[in-house]
């Protein structure tokens, strides 16, 4: 969506008033940049959710586009948290510290500190555990939601096998797998595909 700066500045001004609790109209340049980023992020969220409809910005004012986009951000945040809470009870990190720290310790901190109104573009976390899917283009709740969905898919695949089987594969691939920052799903998948191609039973754990 392409809006002129004169359409966006008043929205930033209103956000600034809320940020300062109407006690001041003066904010730093850095804070103004942050708030402009928040406005653009929400408008982009509407654009993405509408399937990049080219005529959408012709029908909506910048203010309305921002408000609708902000609502989508709140909705997506709720969906991401709900999905996380559904995955967590049966989540298994297979003794891998990076996966545990990122998903079990890190994600709750995101939801604790995520500022939907004033900085929705901030991902907050570094998300050290690597995914098979590239999510580098995303920020904010978009990136966190993609991360949670990807972890959910990885967990579904890994749970096709006993936890001991997965850990055995990881330990044979890297004796320090507990401290490894590799994607464990990729390691197991590669092992399973190798067994299938060799016509070996998946119950044979020993790697040749």
XYZ file of C-alpha atoms in Angstrom:
208
model
C 0.000 0.000 0.000
C 1.388 3.360 -1.006
C 0.357 6.313 1.102
C 1.872 9.763 1.034
C 3.874 10.943 4.022
C 1.310 13.631 4.803
C -1.255 10.855 5.322
C 1.016 8.881 7.650
C 2.398 11.664 9.837
C -0.948 12.411 11.573
C -1.246 8.726 12.512
C 2.243 8.818 14.002
C 1.258 11.993 15.837
C -1.733 10.278 17.435
C 0.448 7.336 18.432
C 2.976 9.736 19.947
C 0.233 11.319 22.042
C -0.785 7.902 23.336
C 2.847 7.005 23.993
C 3.361 10.109 26.127
C -0.092 9.744 27.707
C -1.021 13.137 26.214
C 1.485 14.792 28.543
C 3.801 15.918 25.756
C 3.866 16.330 21.996
C 7.650 16.055 21.885
C 9.392 12.732 21.240
C 12.890 11.842 20.076
C 13.717 11.262 16.423
C 14.430 7.598 17.208
C 11.030 7.190 18.846
C 9.325 8.880 15.899
C 11.063 6.408 13.577
C 9.873 3.541 15.759
C 6.273 4.761 15.681
C 6.391 5.285 11.917
C 7.673 1.722 11.655
C 4.717 0.569 13.740
C 2.266 2.313 11.414
C 3.881 0.891 8.280
C 4.032 -2.587 9.804
C 0.305 -2.581 10.530
C -0.594 -1.260 7.085
C 1.618 -3.939 5.537
C -0.172 -6.531 7.676
C -3.486 -5.487 6.131
C -1.938 -5.626 2.666
C -0.667 -9.168 3.261
C -3.904 -10.398 4.811
C -5.918 -9.072 1.866
C -3.850 -10.975 -0.676
C -2.046 -7.860 -1.928
C -5.230 -6.486 -3.481
C -4.021 -3.562 -5.640
C -7.249 -1.613 -5.278
C -7.393 -1.808 -1.490
C -5.454 1.375 -0.746
C -7.708 3.298 -3.139
C -10.702 2.480 -0.979
C -9.204 3.059 2.457
C -7.691 6.072 4.129
C -4.280 5.573 5.694
C -5.852 5.889 9.141
C -8.405 3.183 8.401
C -5.778 0.913 6.836
C -3.619 1.318 9.936
C -6.504 0.538 12.284
C -7.495 -2.571 10.345
C -3.887 -3.703 10.124
C -3.386 -3.199 13.855
C -6.436 -5.382 14.467
C -4.884 -8.105 12.305
C -1.661 -7.861 14.325
C -3.603 -8.360 17.567
C -5.519 -11.263 16.058
C -2.348 -12.926 14.763
C -0.681 -12.495 18.153
C -3.597 -14.294 19.783
C -3.447 -17.111 17.235
C 0.302 -17.494 17.687
C -0.029 -17.690 21.463
C -2.854 -20.210 21.168
C -0.794 -22.418 18.853
C 2.208 -22.176 21.168
C 0.113 -23.240 24.150
C -1.190 -26.233 22.187
C 2.296 -27.377 21.167
C 4.027 -26.845 24.511
C 2.442 -29.627 26.653
C 3.827 -32.414 24.435
C 6.882 -30.538 23.219
C 10.129 -32.533 23.289
C 13.544 -30.911 22.867
C 15.449 -34.222 22.723
C 17.996 -32.882 25.210
C 19.022 -30.103 22.801
C 19.680 -26.927 24.780
C 19.326 -24.515 21.858
C 15.881 -25.817 20.947
C 14.763 -25.802 24.580
C 16.057 -22.314 25.321
C 14.560 -20.844 22.163
C 11.127 -22.431 22.326
C 10.468 -23.034 26.013
C 12.312 -20.065 27.518
C 12.401 -17.541 24.688
C 8.918 -17.552 23.179
C 7.124 -16.737 26.465
C 9.442 -13.740 26.857
C 8.346 -12.501 23.447
C 4.686 -12.581 24.406
C 5.520 -10.961 27.741
C 7.282 -7.964 26.204
C 5.759 -7.670 22.721
C 4.418 -4.146 22.201
C 1.541 -4.489 19.752
C 0.665 -0.804 19.803
C 3.983 1.020 19.736
C 6.482 -1.455 18.242
C 4.827 -4.445 16.539
C 7.763 -4.693 14.120
C 10.161 -5.721 16.902
C 10.878 -9.469 16.915
C 12.620 -9.095 20.310
C 14.167 -12.581 20.120
C 17.149 -13.720 18.062
C 15.549 -17.175 17.612
C 18.869 -19.010 17.745
C 17.447 -22.422 16.878
C 17.640 -22.760 13.066
C 14.623 -23.839 11.051
C 14.470 -25.724 7.780
C 12.349 -22.834 6.484
C 13.890 -19.423 5.830
C 11.976 -16.812 7.838
C 14.587 -14.062 7.618
C 12.241 -11.790 5.661
C 9.760 -11.631 8.543
C 9.763 -9.423 11.632
C 7.606 -8.991 14.714
C 4.714 -11.358 15.267
C 4.943 -12.521 11.648
C 8.364 -14.043 12.322
C 7.396 -15.497 15.691
C 4.232 -17.068 14.267
C 6.173 -18.626 11.383
C 8.719 -19.948 13.870
C 6.051 -21.524 16.081
C 4.298 -23.109 13.092
C 7.581 -24.539 11.827
C 8.453 -25.990 15.231
C 4.993 -27.544 15.355
C 5.585 -29.291 12.027
C 9.027 -30.475 13.146
C 7.543 -31.898 16.328
C 4.909 -33.810 14.352
C 7.617 -35.409 12.230
C 9.938 -36.241 15.130
C 7.107 -37.797 17.126
C 6.710 -40.414 14.402
C 9.687 -42.066 16.102
C 10.423 -42.963 19.732
C 12.327 -40.230 21.566
C 15.153 -42.659 22.290
C 15.518 -43.395 18.585
C 15.786 -39.690 17.772
C 18.325 -39.082 20.530
C 20.386 -42.058 19.373
C 20.557 -40.623 15.854
C 21.516 -37.192 17.166
C 24.211 -38.582 19.449
C 25.773 -40.579 16.617
C 25.704 -37.555 14.321
C 27.311 -35.286 16.922
C 28.523 -36.421 20.333
C 27.797 -32.892 21.605
C 24.280 -32.791 20.188
C 22.950 -31.334 23.442
C 24.940 -28.154 22.760
C 24.557 -28.236 18.979
C 22.878 -25.378 17.132
C 21.925 -27.551 14.161
C 18.361 -28.339 13.146
C 17.656 -31.736 14.678
C 14.753 -32.469 12.351
C 17.059 -32.255 9.332
C 19.494 -34.717 10.913
C 16.767 -37.265 11.640
C 15.116 -36.783 8.245
C 18.427 -37.332 6.442
C 19.038 -40.487 8.477
C 15.567 -41.884 7.764
C 15.792 -41.161 4.031
C 19.201 -42.834 3.947
C 17.772 -45.962 5.552
C 14.876 -46.042 3.093
C 17.184 -45.668 0.085
C 19.387 -48.493 1.383
C 16.372 -50.677 2.063
C 17.254 -50.891 5.747
C 14.722 -51.168 8.534
C 14.123 -48.003 10.533
C 14.496 -50.095 13.662
C 18.197 -50.392 12.889
C 19.575 -47.503 14.883
C 23.274 -47.970 14.389
C 24.719 -45.627 11.782
C 27.243 -47.103 9.400
